[in-house]
Amino acid sequence: MSKASDSLKKVTLELGGKSPLIIFDDVDMKNAVSTAMLANFFSQGAVCSNGTRVFVQRSIVEEFTAQLVERTKKLKIGNPMAPDVKVGATICKMQYDKILKYLDIAKEEGAEVLCGGGPVTPDSLDLAGGLYIAPTVLGNCTDDMTVVKEEVFGPVLSILTFDTEEEAIRRANDTEFGLAAAVCTQNLSRAYR
């Protein structure tokens, strides 16, 4: 970038993600699940600001997870130009392989695949052979896992639990990336903190 400063040049920088999405126990559950899905599976998870570290307050994690998994399993995979399709193919073979490697590492490190977790073939025969990965929800995640710390850039959501607001904020901010963050709560004072 410093070399580009000697004259006018277009420069594009990749900004890494691993953004936190904090979900408190006072949420509208349907909206919270929708937010988590949008923050992870839109554009096959290939968005730098995706909320891939989903911190859920312990008192609602079971209900949240059940609804999230149920709805994620129903996402239609295929040609993203079709109005009913929500998840398309991974952009290239290199990225596809990288995502699958992250999923293998996640399992090795103790994450539980609650849905998805690997390649999938869409219903349409003309899409056979495409680089499709099922939207994946990982449970039993911890802050020190590779899939939680490093940007996967694919349809992979990691659920982490927390007990207090202070804990959630501390853990959400414990990243070398700082591109975005989101909070789901009905308490505006809490959201603004």
XYZ file of N, CA and C in Angstrom:
579
model
N 0.812 -1.174 0.000
C 0.000 0.000 0.000
C 0.869 1.257 0.000
N 2.011 1.241 0.667
C 2.877 2.427 0.694
C 3.411 2.748 -0.695
N 3.675 1.719 -1.513
C 4.147 1.954 -2.874
C 3.057 2.604 -3.721
N 1.818 2.293 -3.440
C 0.718 2.893 -4.185
C 0.542 4.360 -3.832
N 1.070 4.791 -2.697
C 0.886 6.173 -2.257
C 1.735 7.172 -3.037
N 2.752 6.699 -3.768
C 3.584 7.595 -4.573
C 2.814 8.209 -5.736
N 1.776 7.535 -6.182
C 0.917 8.032 -7.253
C -0.490 7.495 -7.007
N -1.425 7.947 -7.785
C -2.799 7.482 -7.594
C -2.973 6.104 -8.200
N -3.301 5.156 -7.355
C -3.532 3.785 -7.795
C -4.712 3.235 -7.015
N -5.428 2.328 -7.658
C -6.512 1.652 -6.959
C -5.909 0.537 -6.112
N -6.333 0.468 -4.874
C -5.841 -0.548 -3.957
C -7.042 -1.208 -3.307
N -7.029 -2.517 -3.282
C -8.082 -3.264 -2.601
C -7.444 -4.040 -1.464
N -8.031 -3.933 -0.285
C -7.515 -4.650 0.876
C -8.551 -5.644 1.360
N -8.115 -6.825 1.717
C -9.004 -7.821 2.311
C -9.067 -7.560 3.808
N -10.257 -7.366 4.306
C -10.445 -7.136 5.735
C -11.057 -8.384 6.351
N -10.325 -9.050 7.197
C -10.796 -10.284 7.808
C -11.935 -10.061 8.776
N -12.685 -11.089 9.013
C -13.882 -10.997 9.840
C -13.753 -11.634 11.204
N -14.538 -12.670 11.460
C -14.719 -13.323 12.758
C -15.493 -12.410 13.685
N -16.448 -11.713 13.103
C -17.264 -10.776 13.866
C -18.170 -11.512 14.847
N -18.378 -10.913 16.018
C -19.272 -11.523 17.001
C -20.724 -11.106 16.785
N -21.617 -12.017 17.053
C -23.056 -11.754 17.144
C -23.448 -12.216 18.543
N -23.883 -11.274 19.379
C -24.238 -11.593 20.768
C -25.751 -11.637 20.890
N -26.264 -12.755 21.381
C -27.703 -12.949 21.511
C -28.047 -13.117 22.989
N -28.754 -12.109 23.525
C -29.155 -12.124 24.933
C -30.495 -12.843 25.108
N -30.798 -13.193 26.361
C -31.972 -14.022 26.648
C -33.310 -13.287 26.563
N -33.305 -11.994 26.263
C -34.561 -11.259 26.150
C -35.010 -11.067 24.702
N -34.405 -11.782 23.777
C -34.680 -11.583 22.355
C -36.015 -12.177 21.916
N -36.487 -11.705 20.787
C -37.529 -12.399 20.039
C -36.791 -13.534 19.329
N -37.080 -14.771 19.704
C -36.286 -15.913 19.251
C -36.288 -16.061 17.728
N -37.428 -15.887 17.112
C -37.506 -16.027 15.654
C -36.590 -15.007 14.974
N -36.607 -13.778 15.452
C -35.746 -12.742 14.871
C -34.273 -13.025 15.122
N -33.948 -13.525 16.299
C -32.554 -13.838 16.618
C -32.024 -14.945 15.711
N -32.826 -15.959 15.475
C -32.422 -17.055 14.588
C -32.267 -16.533 13.162
N -33.193 -15.708 12.723
C -33.092 -15.113 11.378
C -31.824 -14.283 11.242
N -31.505 -13.518 12.270
C -30.296 -12.692 12.254
C -29.049 -13.562 12.139
N -28.991 -14.620 12.923
C -27.828 -15.516 12.882
C -27.691 -16.178 11.513
N -28.805 -16.561 10.932
C -28.754 -17.199 9.607
C -28.271 -16.215 8.548
N -28.801 -15.008 8.574
C -28.382 -13.993 7.609
C -26.909 -13.644 7.807
N -26.480 -13.599 9.063
C -25.097 -13.223 9.387
C -24.094 -14.320 9.067
N -24.568 -15.461 8.616
C -23.649 -16.571 8.349
C -23.804 -17.242 7.001
N -25.005 -17.302 6.470
C -25.228 -18.099 5.272
C -25.497 -17.271 4.019
N -25.691 -15.950 4.161
C -25.855 -15.072 3.019
C -24.582 -15.117 2.181
N -24.708 -15.220 0.883
C -23.550 -15.303 -0.029
C -22.621 -16.453 0.333
N -23.225 -17.571 0.737
C -22.477 -18.788 1.066
C -21.472 -18.566 2.179
N -21.706 -17.545 2.992
C -20.804 -17.251 4.104
C -19.561 -16.492 3.690
N -19.513 -16.033 2.451
C -18.329 -15.343 1.937
C -18.483 -13.826 2.047
N -18.680 -13.372 3.268
C -18.798 -11.938 3.548
C -17.872 -11.634 4.726
N -17.000 -10.647 4.554
C -15.983 -10.349 5.575
C -16.583 -9.985 6.933
N -17.752 -9.369 6.930
C -18.339 -8.901 8.189
C -19.343 -9.877 8.794
N -19.386 -11.104 8.298
C -20.331 -12.081 8.849
C -20.129 -12.291 10.354
N -21.235 -12.481 11.054
C -21.204 -12.739 12.494
C -21.039 -14.218 12.768
N -19.862 -14.729 12.513
C -19.626 -16.175 12.575
C -19.436 -16.719 13.984
N -19.086 -15.831 14.919
C -18.968 -16.234 16.326
C -20.270 -15.826 17.002
N -21.173 -16.776 17.150
C -22.499 -16.479 17.690
C -22.508 -16.817 19.181
N -22.467 -15.758 20.004
C -22.490 -15.903 21.457
C -23.942 -15.885 21.911
N -24.395 -16.975 22.513
C -25.787 -17.112 22.947
C -25.819 -17.261 24.462
N -26.663 -16.466 25.107
C -26.772 -16.566 26.565
C -27.220 -17.975 26.943
N -26.541 -18.532 27.917
C -26.714 -19.947 28.282
C -28.173 -20.338 28.533
N -28.949 -19.449 29.111
C -30.336 -19.785 29.463
C -31.234 -20.039 28.253
N -30.816 -19.598 27.072
C -31.649 -19.817 25.878
C -30.945 -20.631 24.799
N -29.742 -21.111 25.078
C -28.959 -21.751 24.023
C -29.647 -22.993 23.458
N -30.324 -23.777 24.278
C -30.977 -24.986 23.763
C -32.105 -24.639 22.802
N -32.966 -23.709 23.205
C -34.081 -23.312 22.347
C -33.567 -22.654 21.061
N -32.604 -21.749 21.203
C -32.023 -21.073 20.049
C -31.425 -22.090 19.081
N -30.620 -23.000 19.602
C -29.943 -23.987 18.767
C -30.939 -24.883 18.047
N -31.959 -25.336 18.754
C -32.967 -26.202 18.134
C -33.646 -25.498 16.963
N -34.040 -24.251 17.160
C -34.706 -23.512 16.089
C -33.738 -23.208 14.938
N -32.509 -22.865 15.272
C -31.510 -22.574 14.254
C -31.238 -23.798 13.381
N -31.031 -24.930 14.011
C -30.738 -26.155 13.263
C -31.932 -26.540 12.389
N -33.126 -26.475 12.938
C -34.332 -26.824 12.179
C -34.461 -25.944 10.928
N -34.275 -24.655 11.085
C -34.423 -23.734 9.950
C -33.254 -23.832 8.975
N -32.058 -24.062 9.481
C -30.889 -24.184 8.602
C -31.017 -25.407 7.708
N -31.511 -26.501 8.242
C -31.699 -27.720 7.447
C -32.677 -27.506 6.296
N -33.543 -26.519 6.401
C -34.548 -26.248 5.371
C -34.063 -25.293 4.284
N -32.877 -24.724 4.441
C -32.374 -23.794 3.428
C -32.172 -24.517 2.105
N -32.665 -23.931 1.045
C -32.508 -24.529 -0.281
C -31.148 -24.137 -0.841
N -30.454 -25.136 -1.356
C -29.117 -24.970 -1.903
C -29.189 -25.165 -3.408
N -28.520 -24.304 -4.162
C -28.530 -24.446 -5.615
C -28.115 -23.182 -6.326
N -28.774 -22.905 -7.456
C -28.475 -21.734 -8.269
C -28.996 -20.485 -7.561
N -28.118 -19.586 -7.132
C -28.563 -18.430 -6.358
C -29.433 -17.447 -7.137
N -29.549 -17.630 -8.445
C -30.439 -16.781 -9.236
C -31.899 -17.209 -9.089
N -32.121 -18.424 -8.603
C -33.496 -18.907 -8.375
C -34.029 -18.250 -7.108
N -35.254 -17.731 -7.130
C -35.782 -16.970 -5.990
C -35.898 -17.756 -4.683
N -36.038 -19.069 -4.747
C -36.202 -19.854 -3.525
C -34.886 -20.396 -2.982
N -33.792 -20.174 -3.679
C -32.487 -20.667 -3.253
C -31.844 -19.656 -2.309
N -31.321 -20.148 -1.207
C -30.686 -19.293 -0.201
C -29.173 -19.464 -0.125
N -28.639 -20.583 -0.637
C -27.205 -20.852 -0.555
C -26.726 -21.390 -1.898
N -25.698 -20.730 -2.442
C -25.122 -21.157 -3.716
C -23.813 -21.896 -3.509
N -23.075 -22.023 -4.602
C -21.799 -22.745 -4.582
C -20.682 -21.887 -4.005
N -19.653 -22.550 -3.522
C -18.435 -21.876 -3.093
C -17.732 -21.353 -4.344
N -17.042 -20.240 -4.212
C -16.496 -19.511 -5.354
C -15.459 -20.295 -6.172
N -14.637 -21.116 -5.530
C -13.604 -21.853 -6.266
C -13.183 -23.092 -5.473
N -12.480 -23.984 -6.144
C -12.052 -25.247 -5.522
C -11.106 -25.010 -4.352
N -10.220 -24.028 -4.479
C -9.278 -23.747 -3.393
C -10.034 -23.352 -2.115
N -11.034 -22.487 -2.237
C -11.803 -22.058 -1.070
C -12.655 -23.210 -0.531
N -13.231 -23.979 -1.410
C -14.025 -25.161 -1.047
C -13.189 -26.103 -0.174
N -11.982 -26.410 -0.642
C -11.088 -27.297 0.114
C -10.701 -26.682 1.459
N -10.492 -25.373 1.477
C -10.132 -24.673 2.713
C -11.257 -24.780 3.746
N -12.492 -24.584 3.300
C -13.641 -24.671 4.208
C -13.761 -26.086 4.778
N -13.628 -27.086 3.908
C -13.721 -28.476 4.375
C -12.605 -28.806 5.366
N -11.417 -28.246 5.152
C -10.295 -28.460 6.082
C -10.617 -27.844 7.440
N -11.194 -26.618 7.437
C -11.601 -25.992 8.694
C -12.635 -26.855 9.424
N -13.547 -27.451 8.686
C -14.555 -28.312 9.317
C -13.910 -29.553 9.931
N -12.934 -30.129 9.248
C -12.202 -31.275 9.805
C -11.483 -30.886 11.096
N -10.814 -29.741 11.068
C -10.100 -29.265 12.256
C -11.075 -29.012 13.402
N -12.228 -28.414 13.089
C -13.235 -28.137 14.126
C -13.654 -29.428 14.824
N -13.899 -30.463 14.048
C -14.294 -31.756 14.638
C -13.164 -32.340 15.479
N -11.937 -32.246 14.964
C -10.778 -32.748 15.708
C -10.619 -32.017 17.039
N -10.941 -30.728 17.067
C -10.781 -29.918 18.275
C -11.984 -29.996 19.206
N -13.005 -30.786 18.845
C -14.120 -31.035 19.751
C -15.434 -30.368 19.418
N -15.520 -29.635 18.299
C -16.802 -29.046 17.906
C -17.753 -30.155 17.477
N -19.023 -29.940 17.736
C -20.059 -30.897 17.358
C -20.814 -30.344 16.151
N -20.859 -31.133 15.074
C -21.597 -30.718 13.881
C -23.077 -30.988 14.147
N -23.852 -29.911 14.259
C -25.280 -30.026 14.554
C -26.118 -30.148 13.284
N -25.614 -29.594 12.198
C -26.197 -29.814 10.871
C -25.177 -29.377 9.843
N -25.322 -29.906 8.632
C -24.368 -29.596 7.572
C -23.062 -30.305 7.822
N -21.967 -29.587 7.623
C -20.658 -30.138 7.952
C -19.889 -30.733 6.799
N -20.393 -30.586 5.569
C -19.650 -31.151 4.455
C -20.285 -30.849 3.119
N -19.777 -31.517 2.090
C -20.293 -31.294 0.741
C -21.751 -31.726 0.619
N -22.431 -31.104 -0.322
C -23.823 -31.444 -0.587
C -24.067 -31.276 -2.082
N -24.946 -32.092 -2.628
C -25.322 -31.982 -4.037
C -26.746 -31.455 -4.120
N -26.931 -30.323 -4.797
C -28.294 -29.782 -4.952
C -29.190 -30.742 -5.729
N -30.490 -30.529 -5.630
C -31.468 -31.398 -6.289
C -31.358 -31.356 -7.816
N -30.989 -30.233 -8.368
C -30.953 -30.046 -9.815
C -29.759 -30.767 -10.438
N -30.014 -31.601 -11.433
C -28.944 -32.361 -12.073
C -27.928 -31.472 -12.780
N -28.372 -30.326 -13.294
C -27.435 -29.446 -13.991
C -26.433 -28.783 -13.041
N -26.625 -28.936 -11.744
C -25.699 -28.370 -10.762
C -24.778 -29.430 -10.152
N -24.943 -30.676 -10.581
C -24.097 -31.762 -10.072
C -22.642 -31.453 -10.389
N -21.772 -31.726 -9.467
C -20.353 -31.450 -9.650
C -19.948 -30.063 -9.183
N -20.931 -29.269 -8.722
C -20.623 -27.940 -8.203
C -19.974 -28.024 -6.831
N -19.422 -26.924 -6.387
C -18.692 -26.869 -5.116
C -19.611 -26.386 -4.002
N -20.556 -27.218 -3.620
C -21.563 -26.854 -2.629
C -21.218 -27.439 -1.270
N -21.325 -26.600 -0.241
C -21.135 -27.038 1.140
C -22.413 -26.722 1.895
N -22.917 -27.711 2.611
C -24.151 -27.515 3.372
C -23.939 -26.464 4.455
N -24.896 -25.556 4.629
C -24.804 -24.607 5.746
C -24.586 -25.381 7.039
N -23.586 -24.988 7.784
C -23.123 -25.764 8.930
C -23.284 -24.994 10.231
N -23.848 -25.673 11.225
C -23.941 -25.133 12.576
C -23.085 -26.017 13.472
N -22.140 -25.375 14.162
C -21.252 -26.091 15.078
C -21.602 -25.747 16.515
N -21.756 -26.761 17.340
C -21.975 -26.583 18.768
C -20.743 -27.017 19.534
N -20.789 -26.852 20.850
C -19.682 -27.243 21.720
C -18.391 -26.504 21.356
N -18.541 -25.255 20.908
C -17.369 -24.467 20.496
C -16.770 -23.714 21.675
N -15.473 -23.508 21.597
C -14.762 -22.725 22.607
C -13.928 -21.661 21.903
N -13.585 -20.611 22.644
C -12.872 -19.474 22.070
C -11.518 -19.833 21.474
N -10.902 -20.915 21.924
C -9.563 -21.261 21.451
C -9.550 -22.158 20.221
N -10.718 -22.517 19.696
C -10.776 -23.380 18.511
C -10.371 -22.604 17.258
N -9.706 -23.282 16.362
C -9.261 -22.675 15.108
C -10.433 -22.092 14.334
N -11.532 -22.816 14.240
C -12.702 -22.353 13.477
C -13.337 -21.113 14.099
N -13.112 -20.893 15.375
C -13.625 -19.709 16.067
C -12.669 -18.531 15.898
N -11.381 -18.801 15.831
C -10.375 -17.735 15.768
C -10.043 -17.278 14.348
N -10.092 -18.182 13.379
C -9.661 -17.856 12.021
C -10.857 -17.735 11.077
N -10.709 -16.874 10.068
C -11.803 -16.658 9.131
C -11.933 -17.831 8.173
N -13.103 -18.459 8.179
C -13.386 -19.608 7.321
C -13.843 -19.147 5.946
N -14.602 -18.089 5.889
C -15.141 -17.526 4.646
C -15.997 -18.551 3.910
N -16.891 -19.162 4.688
C -17.815 -20.155 4.144
C -19.015 -20.263 5.055
N -19.980 -21.119 4.717
C -21.234 -21.217 5.460
C -21.098 -21.996 6.771
N -20.338 -21.441 7.707
C -20.040 -22.123 8.971
C -20.315 -21.179 10.130
N -21.211 -21.565 11.016
C -21.614 -20.789 12.191
C -21.169 -21.527 13.442
N -20.484 -20.831 14.334
C -20.019 -21.423 15.596
C -20.832 -20.853 16.752
N -21.459 -21.730 17.540
C -22.224 -21.303 18.710
C -21.337 -21.386 19.943
N -21.291 -20.272 20.673
C -20.554 -20.191 21.939
C -21.539 -19.689 22.990
N -21.449 -20.200 24.199
C -22.362 -19.758 25.254
C -21.675 -18.766 26.184
N -22.514 -17.930 26.816
C -22.005 -17.003 27.828
C -23.057 -16.855 28.915
N -22.632 -16.345 30.069
C -23.540 -16.148 31.195
C -23.875 -14.684 31.442
N -22.879 -13.802 31.394
C -23.121 -12.399 31.753
C -22.777 -11.469 30.592
N -23.341 -10.284 30.645
C -23.054 -9.265 29.636
C -21.565 -8.947 29.593
N -20.950 -8.796 30.744
C -19.530 -8.476 30.810
C -18.684 -9.554 30.146
N -19.034 -10.807 30.400
C -18.316 -11.923 29.786
C -18.474 -11.884 28.267
N -19.689 -11.657 27.797
C -19.940 -11.626 26.354
C -19.127 -10.532 25.673
N -19.098 -9.361 26.267
C -18.347 -8.239 25.689
C -16.852 -8.538 25.664
N -16.343 -9.057 26.778
C -14.911 -9.373 26.852
C -14.524 -10.398 25.791
N -15.296 -11.455 25.672
C -14.976 -12.517 24.719
C -15.200 -12.072 23.274
N -16.240 -11.295 23.044
C -16.502 -10.797 21.690
C -15.359 -9.922 21.194
N -14.778 -9.150 22.099
C -13.681 -8.253 21.741
C -12.318 -8.943 21.719
N -12.247 -10.174 22.145
C -10.986 -10.899 22.196
C -10.686 -11.530 20.828
N -10.354 -10.671 19.883
C -10.041 -11.116 18.527
C -9.049 -10.137 17.922
N -8.238 -10.624 16.997
C -7.333 -9.709 16.321
C -8.041 -8.985 15.185
N -9.261 -9.407 14.870
C -10.067 -8.747 13.851
C -11.093 -7.856 14.543
N -11.560 -6.852 13.881
C -12.552 -5.980 14.495
C -13.435 -5.319 13.461
N -13.862 -6.064 12.486
C -14.563 -5.494 11.349
C -16.001 -5.096 11.654
N -16.724 -5.895 12.422
C -18.136 -5.613 12.708
C -18.541 -6.344 13.981
N -19.734 -6.042 14.447
C -20.311 -6.743 15.597
C -21.810 -6.471 15.594
N -22.560 -7.354 16.228
C -24.009 -7.166 16.332
C -24.486 -7.695 17.670
N -25.584 -7.111 18.137
C -26.184 -7.501 19.405
C -27.677 -7.693 19.178
N -28.207 -8.793 19.674
C -29.652 -9.030 19.647
C -30.166 -8.950 21.077
N -30.968 -7.940 21.350
C -31.561 -7.735 22.671
C -32.739 -6.795 22.523
N -33.651 -6.834 23.485
C -34.757 -5.879 23.517
C -34.405 -4.678 24.394
N -33.251 -4.747 25.059
C -32.815 -3.722 25.992
C -31.874 -2.753 25.272
N -32.386 -1.579 24.889
C -31.586 -0.624 24.145
C -30.389 -0.104 24.930
N -30.532 0.048 26.229
C -29.388 0.483 27.043
C -28.259 -0.529 26.951
N -28.594 -1.797 27.015
C -27.600 -2.855 26.902
C -26.971 -2.819 25.491
N -27.770 -2.647 24.488
C -27.274 -2.654 23.106
C -26.282 -1.520 22.867
N -26.531 -0.361 23.459
C -25.649 0.779 23.260
C -24.360 0.699 24.074
N -24.338 -0.152 25.097
C -23.092 -0.306 25.871
C -22.137 -1.042 25.009
